[in-house]
mmCIF file of C-alpha atoms in Angstrom:
data_model
loop_
_atom_site.group_PDB
_atom_site.id
_atom_site.type_symbol
_atom_site.label_atom_id
_atom_site.label_comp_id
_atom_site.label_asym_id
_atom_site.label_seq_id
_atom_site.Cartn_x
_atom_site.Cartn_y
_atom_site.Cartn_z
ATOM 1 C CA MET A 1 -9.080 2.615 -0.847
ATOM 2 C CA THR A 2 -9.665 -1.031 0.044
ATOM 3 C CA ILE A 3 -9.618 -2.275 3.634
ATOM 4 C CA ILE A 4 -10.108 -6.020 4.150
ATOM 5 C CA GLY A 5 -9.932 -7.936 7.415
ATOM 6 C CA ALA A 6 -8.876 -4.933 9.479
ATOM 7 C CA THR A 7 -9.715 -3.777 12.983
ATOM 8 C CA ILE A 8 -10.065 -0.026 13.459
ATOM 9 C CA PHE A 9 -10.392 0.295 17.225
ATOM 10 C CA SER A 10 -10.480 3.024 19.876
ATOM 11 C CA ASN A 11 -9.388 6.045 17.825
ATOM 12 C CA THR A 12 -10.384 9.678 18.392
ATOM 13 C CA ALA A 13 -10.742 12.596 15.966
ATOM 14 C CA ALA A 14 -11.111 16.213 17.056
ATOM 15 C CA ASP A 15 -13.569 16.814 14.196
ATOM 16 C CA ASP A 16 -14.758 14.141 11.703
ATOM 17 C CA GLY A 17 -14.070 10.447 11.147
ATOM 18 C CA GLY A 18 -12.946 8.893 14.416
ATOM 19 C CA GLY A 19 -11.552 5.824 12.675
ATOM 20 C CA LEU A 20 -11.410 6.842 9.022
ATOM 21 C CA PHE A 21 -11.902 10.084 7.067
ATOM 22 C CA VAL A 22 -11.968 10.017 3.256
ATOM 23 C CA ASN A 23 -12.438 13.165 1.165
ATOM 24 C CA GLY A 24 -13.234 11.871 -2.329
ATOM 25 C CA GLY A 25 -12.569 8.481 -3.851
ATOM 26 C CA ASP A 26 -14.086 5.053 -3.386
ATOM 27 C CA VAL A 27 -13.845 3.039 -0.170
ATOM 28 C CA LEU A 28 -14.423 -0.690 0.354
ATOM 29 C CA LEU A 29 -14.578 -1.972 3.942
ATOM 30 C CA GLU A 30 -14.851 -5.750 3.888
ATOM 31 C CA GLU A 31 -14.779 -8.269 6.743
ATOM 32 C CA SER A 32 -13.587 -5.533 9.085
ATOM 33 C CA THR A 33 -14.440 -4.347 12.591
ATOM 34 C CA LEU A 34 -14.814 -0.666 13.476
ATOM 35 C CA GLN A 35 -15.292 -0.391 17.216
ATOM 36 C CA GLY A 36 -15.020 2.177 19.982
ATOM 37 C CA ASN A 37 -14.056 5.136 17.789
ATOM 38 C CA VAL A 38 -14.996 8.718 18.692
ATOM 39 C CA ALA A 39 -15.412 11.942 16.693
ATOM 40 C CA LEU A 40 -16.654 15.357 17.757
ATOM 41 C CA GLN A 41 -18.788 16.284 14.729
ATOM 42 C CA SER A 42 -19.572 13.430 12.313
ATOM 43 C CA GLY A 43 -18.704 9.846 11.574
ATOM 44 C CA GLY A 44 -17.745 8.190 14.840
ATOM 45 C CA ALA A 45 -16.154 5.338 12.883
ATOM 46 C CA VAL A 46 -16.178 6.592 9.265
ATOM 47 C CA ARG A 47 -16.764 9.934 7.539
ATOM 48 C CA THR A 48 -16.760 10.058 3.735
ATOM 49 C CA VAL A 49 -17.210 13.050 1.436
ATOM 50 C CA ALA A 50 -18.136 12.260 -2.196
ATOM 51 C CA GLY A 51 -17.124 8.990 -3.843
ATOM 52 C CA THR A 52 -18.673 5.607 -3.068
ATOM 53 C CA LEU A 53 -18.652 3.725 0.228
ATOM 54 C CA SER A 54 -19.166 -0.055 0.350
ATOM 55 C CA VAL A 55 -19.384 -1.907 3.664
ATOM 56 C CA VAL A 56 -19.500 -5.700 3.325
ATOM 57 C CA ARG A 57 -19.566 -8.377 6.047
ATOM 58 C CA SER A 58 -18.326 -5.907 8.652
ATOM 59 C CA LEU A 59 -19.076 -4.932 12.252
ATOM 60 C CA VAL A 60 -19.607 -1.294 13.248
ATOM 61 C CA ILE A 61 -19.964 -1.319 17.024
ATOM 62 C CA SER A 62 -19.963 1.212 19.898
ATOM 63 C CA ASN A 63 -18.783 4.263 17.963
ATOM 64 C CA VAL A 64 -19.779 7.749 19.131
ATOM 65 C CA VAL A 65 -20.020 11.332 17.920
ATOM 66 C CA LEU A 66 -20.074 13.856 20.760
ATOM 67 C CA GLY A 67 -21.173 17.211 19.307
ATOM 68 C CA ALA A 68 -24.559 18.705 20.176
ATOM 69 C CA SER A 69 -25.817 18.205 16.600
ATOM 70 C CA ALA A 70 -23.357 15.490 15.558
ATOM 71 C CA THR A 71 -24.305 12.984 12.852
ATOM 72 C CA GLY A 72 -23.458 9.399 11.996
ATOM 73 C CA GLY A 73 -22.418 7.565 15.134
ATOM 74 C CA GLY A 74 -21.201 4.665 13.018
ATOM 75 C CA ILE A 75 -20.935 6.164 9.533
ATOM 76 C CA ASP A 76 -21.519 9.636 8.120
ATOM 77 C CA ASN A 77 -21.583 9.352 4.323
ATOM 78 C CA ARG A 78 -21.968 12.186 1.801
ATOM 79 C CA GLY A 79 -21.884 10.107 -1.399
ATOM 80 C CA ALA A 80 -23.236 6.821 -2.730
ATOM 81 C CA ALA A 81 -23.278 3.889 -0.310
ATOM 82 C CA THR A 82 -23.875 0.147 -0.241
ATOM 83 C CA VAL A 83 -24.082 -1.905 2.943
ATOM 84 C CA ALA A 84 -24.368 -5.707 2.815
ATOM 85 C CA GLU A 85 -24.270 -8.458 5.438
ATOM 86 C CA SER A 86 -23.042 -6.073 8.136
ATOM 87 C CA THR A 87 -23.945 -5.409 11.765
ATOM 88 C CA PHE A 88 -24.368 -1.968 13.335
ATOM 89 C CA GLN A 89 -24.739 -2.052 17.112
ATOM 90 C CA SER A 90 -24.651 0.435 20.011
ATOM 91 C CA ASN A 91 -23.491 3.454 17.988
ATOM 92 C CA GLN A 92 -24.486 6.912 19.293
ATOM 93 C CA ALA A 93 -25.250 10.237 17.617
ATOM 94 C CA TRP A 94 -27.722 13.107 17.720
ATOM 95 C CA ARG A 95 -28.898 12.062 14.236
ATOM 96 C CA GLY A 96 -28.255 8.731 12.506
ATOM 97 C CA ALA A 97 -26.824 6.591 15.298
ATOM 98 C CA ALA A 98 -25.864 3.792 12.880
ATOM 99 C CA ILE A 99 -25.696 5.642 9.527
ATOM 100 C CA HIS A 100 -26.293 9.231 8.473
ATOM 101 C CA GLN A 101 -26.607 9.610 4.691
ATOM 102 C CA SER A 102 -26.921 12.968 2.957
#
């Protein structure tokens, strides 16, 4: 999946991936803004399982996970990841406010 120049804003997920949930496969987020998204368990903005995540020249701002042991306020990634020239700001989580990698 390739997402370029997009705004993913003010979405809510009852479980994982407030803005985007990907179960397998490669994801490129380039020159995009992920802001104000909410998830209960993991990945306020993005939750990926397996595959490769690349975040390039993007903003990940004010995303939240609400669960008592929730992870990855901005991004929760369970595969390979590359982040370049990106800003993470004011994300909230119990563990890994900006990025949780496991």
